[in-house]
Amino acid sequence: MAKRRKVGNLLGLQLLAMLVERPMHPYEMAIELRGRGKEHDLKIQWGSLYTVVQNLEKHGFIEAAETTREGRRPERTVYQLTQAGHDEAADWLREIVGVPEREYPRLKTALSVIGVLPPDEVIELVEHRIGVLDRQLAEERADLLRHQDSVPRIFLVEFEYSLALEQAEADWLRGLLAELKAGTLPGMAAWRNYHDTGELDLSAFTDP
């Protein structure tokens, strides 16, 4: 079971990891996150970045190193990692990498109630999703190839992981699509009958 952390927002982990490299002020952190495309790794609420920084400081994971000012701009506080912050980042990473945690993808939720839609519409939607996935995969593979010669693989493994998940999804959806088109998915006849007649016979869903 995942630990209850003082700062549980995954953005906090990203910030701690960046501060391992060097001290930064929050605006610089935001620039680095965008420059590294971290919004593709986690859902970032950019407006909450300063709140996360404040929470990290509150719990002793980071501390002010200095305050700078450029011209008439407001003062900026440069933060550095504390030993407690380094320990927290390492412990957090060990937990995420080493301990599987159940996740709740939106598609899984939709599939659990997919019978609300008629079979023919589901077939069209699955075909469309596969097409979108194929295009994304082609673009992301090309992007990965462009970076492989200049970026060490250790900094690209998250992209490989994302590609593997998307490919697995596309492959699974193709199998489902084949069953839907062939009408061999168990319960298909009852599903179609429900949308044709409005009559729902749950016992019939055990039959092909």
mmCIF file of C-alpha atoms in Angstrom, residues 6-153:
data_model
loop_
_atom_site.group_PDB
_atom_site.id
_atom_site.type_symbol
_atom_site.label_atom_id
_atom_site.label_comp_id
_atom_site.label_asym_id
_atom_site.label_seq_id
_atom_site.Cartn_x
_atom_site.Cartn_y
_atom_site.Cartn_z
ATOM 1 C CA LYS A 6 3.285 14.960 3.521
ATOM 2 C CA VAL A 7 3.330 16.209 -0.086
ATOM 3 C CA GLY A 8 1.486 13.677 -2.229
ATOM 4 C CA ASN A 9 1.267 15.605 -5.521
ATOM 5 C CA LEU A 10 3.529 13.888 -8.074
ATOM 6 C CA LEU A 11 4.600 17.334 -9.218
ATOM 7 C CA GLY A 12 6.404 17.474 -5.883
ATOM 8 C CA LEU A 13 8.487 14.455 -6.858
ATOM 9 C CA GLN A 14 9.414 16.085 -10.165
ATOM 10 C CA LEU A 15 10.502 19.262 -8.374
ATOM 11 C CA LEU A 16 12.572 17.366 -5.825
ATOM 12 C CA ALA A 17 14.256 15.434 -8.645
ATOM 13 C CA MET A 18 15.102 18.662 -10.503
ATOM 14 C CA LEU A 19 16.552 20.238 -7.385
ATOM 15 C CA VAL A 20 18.952 17.295 -7.112
ATOM 16 C CA GLU A 21 20.687 18.923 -10.104
ATOM 17 C CA ARG A 22 20.928 22.493 -8.791
ATOM 18 C CA PRO A 23 19.047 25.136 -6.802
ATOM 19 C CA MET A 24 16.261 26.908 -8.742
ATOM 20 C CA HIS A 25 13.536 29.469 -8.233
ATOM 21 C CA PRO A 26 9.921 28.421 -9.015
ATOM 22 C CA TYR A 27 9.771 30.259 -12.336
ATOM 23 C CA GLU A 28 12.921 28.445 -13.460
ATOM 24 C CA MET A 29 11.369 25.152 -12.320
ATOM 25 C CA ALA A 30 8.348 25.809 -14.534
ATOM 26 C CA ILE A 31 10.581 26.613 -17.525
ATOM 27 C CA GLU A 32 12.568 23.403 -16.978
ATOM 28 C CA LEU A 33 9.401 21.287 -16.668
ATOM 29 C CA ARG A 34 8.033 22.666 -19.932
ATOM 30 C CA GLY A 35 11.389 22.370 -21.687
ATOM 31 C CA ARG A 36 11.653 18.712 -20.718
ATOM 32 C CA GLY A 37 8.069 17.974 -21.773
ATOM 33 C CA LYS A 38 7.113 16.814 -18.290
ATOM 34 C CA GLU A 39 3.461 17.592 -18.972
ATOM 35 C CA HIS A 40 3.501 14.367 -21.013
ATOM 36 C CA ASP A 41 4.610 12.372 -17.961
ATOM 37 C CA LEU A 42 2.047 13.668 -15.481
ATOM 38 C CA LYS A 43 -0.934 15.978 -15.377
ATOM 39 C CA ILE A 44 0.453 19.319 -14.277
ATOM 40 C CA GLN A 45 -1.751 22.079 -12.916
ATOM 41 C CA TRP A 46 0.651 24.930 -13.590
ATOM 42 C CA GLY A 47 -1.212 27.244 -11.222
ATOM 43 C CA SER A 48 -0.492 24.885 -8.346
ATOM 44 C CA LEU A 49 3.295 24.824 -8.831
ATOM 45 C CA TYR A 50 3.936 27.592 -6.307
ATOM 46 C CA THR A 51 1.630 25.890 -3.803
ATOM 47 C CA VAL A 52 3.574 22.634 -4.182
ATOM 48 C CA VAL A 53 6.838 24.533 -3.703
ATOM 49 C CA GLN A 54 5.450 26.124 -0.536
ATOM 50 C CA ASN A 55 4.348 22.734 0.782
ATOM 51 C CA LEU A 56 7.760 21.221 0.096
ATOM 52 C CA GLU A 57 9.360 24.065 2.032
ATOM 53 C CA LYS A 58 6.811 23.793 4.844
ATOM 54 C CA HIS A 59 7.709 20.153 5.423
ATOM 55 C CA GLY A 60 11.453 20.746 5.261
ATOM 56 C CA PHE A 61 12.108 19.057 1.899
ATOM 57 C CA ILE A 62 13.486 22.233 0.342
ATOM 58 C CA GLU A 63 14.815 25.490 1.777
ATOM 59 C CA ALA A 64 15.541 28.991 0.577
ATOM 60 C CA ALA A 65 19.134 29.318 -0.597
ATOM 61 C CA GLU A 66 19.034 32.960 -1.653
ATOM 62 C CA THR A 67 16.750 35.718 -2.869
ATOM 63 C CA THR A 68 17.504 37.450 -6.151
ATOM 64 C CA ARG A 69 16.095 40.438 -8.003
ATOM 65 C CA GLU A 70 16.512 41.442 -11.660
ATOM 66 C CA GLY A 71 15.827 45.101 -12.322
ATOM 67 C CA ARG A 72 12.349 46.088 -11.239
ATOM 68 C CA ARG A 73 11.070 42.524 -11.229
ATOM 69 C CA PRO A 74 9.763 41.055 -7.941
ATOM 70 C CA GLU A 75 12.236 39.204 -5.758
ATOM 71 C CA ARG A 76 12.679 35.517 -6.527
ATOM 72 C CA THR A 77 13.557 32.949 -3.919
ATOM 73 C CA VAL A 78 15.990 30.277 -5.064
ATOM 74 C CA TYR A 79 15.352 26.931 -3.386
ATOM 75 C CA GLN A 80 17.736 24.082 -2.722
ATOM 76 C CA LEU A 81 17.138 20.480 -1.710
ATOM 77 C CA THR A 82 17.569 19.507 1.930
ATOM 78 C CA GLN A 83 18.780 16.089 3.059
ATOM 79 C CA ALA A 84 15.206 15.333 4.118
ATOM 80 C CA GLY A 85 14.074 16.233 0.596
ATOM 81 C CA HIS A 86 16.680 13.974 -0.973
ATOM 82 C CA ASP A 87 15.625 11.109 1.299
ATOM 83 C CA GLU A 88 11.948 11.721 0.508
ATOM 84 C CA ALA A 89 12.546 11.704 -3.249
ATOM 85 C CA ALA A 90 14.536 8.462 -3.041
ATOM 86 C CA ASP A 91 11.939 6.761 -0.831
ATOM 87 C CA TRP A 92 9.092 7.942 -3.063
ATOM 88 C CA LEU A 93 10.821 6.603 -6.174
ATOM 89 C CA ARG A 94 11.520 3.249 -4.521
ATOM 90 C CA GLU A 95 7.842 2.920 -3.673
ATOM 91 C CA ILE A 96 6.534 3.835 -7.137
ATOM 92 C CA VAL A 97 9.042 1.732 -9.063
ATOM 93 C CA GLY A 98 9.034 -1.279 -6.759
ATOM 94 C CA VAL A 99 5.414 -1.554 -5.615
ATOM 95 C CA PRO A 100 2.599 -1.900 -8.205
ATOM 96 C CA GLU A 101 -0.398 0.288 -7.496
ATOM 97 C CA ARG A 102 -3.844 -0.080 -9.014
ATOM 98 C CA GLU A 103 -4.594 2.716 -11.446
ATOM 99 C CA TYR A 104 -7.933 3.775 -12.894
ATOM 100 C CA PRO A 105 -7.697 4.674 -16.593
ATOM 101 C CA ARG A 106 -10.700 6.475 -18.101
ATOM 102 C CA LEU A 107 -10.999 3.862 -20.842
ATOM 103 C CA LYS A 108 -11.374 1.079 -18.279
ATOM 104 C CA THR A 109 -14.285 2.939 -16.706
ATOM 105 C CA ALA A 110 -15.945 3.410 -20.099
ATOM 106 C CA LEU A 111 -15.478 -0.248 -21.057
ATOM 107 C CA SER A 112 -17.201 -1.317 -17.847
ATOM 108 C CA VAL A 113 -20.455 0.307 -19.067
ATOM 109 C CA ILE A 114 -19.939 0.099 -22.835
ATOM 110 C CA GLY A 115 -23.264 -1.736 -23.289
ATOM 111 C CA VAL A 116 -25.051 1.620 -22.976
ATOM 112 C CA LEU A 117 -23.997 2.272 -26.573
ATOM 113 C CA PRO A 118 -25.150 0.097 -29.505
ATOM 114 C CA PRO A 119 -22.604 -2.396 -30.888
ATOM 115 C CA ASP A 120 -22.240 -0.747 -34.297
ATOM 116 C CA GLU A 121 -21.407 2.605 -32.716
ATOM 117 C CA VAL A 122 -18.869 0.952 -30.410
ATOM 118 C CA ILE A 123 -17.236 -0.649 -33.455
ATOM 119 C CA GLU A 124 -16.888 2.788 -35.087
ATOM 120 C CA LEU A 125 -15.512 4.333 -31.896
ATOM 121 C CA VAL A 126 -12.970 1.551 -31.363
ATOM 122 C CA GLU A 127 -11.847 1.841 -34.991
ATOM 123 C CA HIS A 128 -11.424 5.596 -34.531
ATOM 124 C CA ARG A 129 -9.467 5.162 -31.295
ATOM 125 C CA ILE A 130 -7.131 2.642 -32.928
ATOM 126 C CA GLY A 131 -6.520 5.101 -35.762
ATOM 127 C CA VAL A 132 -5.668 7.874 -33.297
ATOM 128 C CA LEU A 133 -3.365 5.542 -31.352
ATOM 129 C CA ASP A 134 -1.581 4.437 -34.528
ATOM 130 C CA ARG A 135 -0.928 8.044 -35.525
ATOM 131 C CA GLN A 136 0.300 8.924 -32.038
ATOM 132 C CA LEU A 137 2.567 5.894 -31.965
ATOM 133 C CA ALA A 138 4.089 6.768 -35.344
ATOM 134 C CA GLU A 139 4.757 10.369 -34.253
ATOM 135 C CA GLU A 140 6.157 9.370 -30.864
ATOM 136 C CA ARG A 141 8.416 6.682 -32.332
ATOM 137 C CA ALA A 142 9.774 9.190 -34.845
ATOM 138 C CA ASP A 143 10.357 11.683 -32.027
ATOM 139 C CA LEU A 144 12.124 9.017 -29.955
ATOM 140 C CA LEU A 145 14.369 8.101 -32.877
ATOM 141 C CA ARG A 146 15.358 11.756 -33.320
ATOM 142 C CA HIS A 147 16.571 11.899 -29.729
ATOM 143 C CA GLN A 148 18.228 8.501 -29.400
ATOM 144 C CA ASP A 149 21.539 9.575 -30.917
ATOM 145 C CA SER A 150 21.941 12.654 -28.719
ATOM 146 C CA VAL A 151 20.178 11.758 -25.456
ATOM 147 C CA PRO A 152 21.294 8.900 -23.172
ATOM 148 C CA ARG A 153 18.690 6.166 -22.979
#
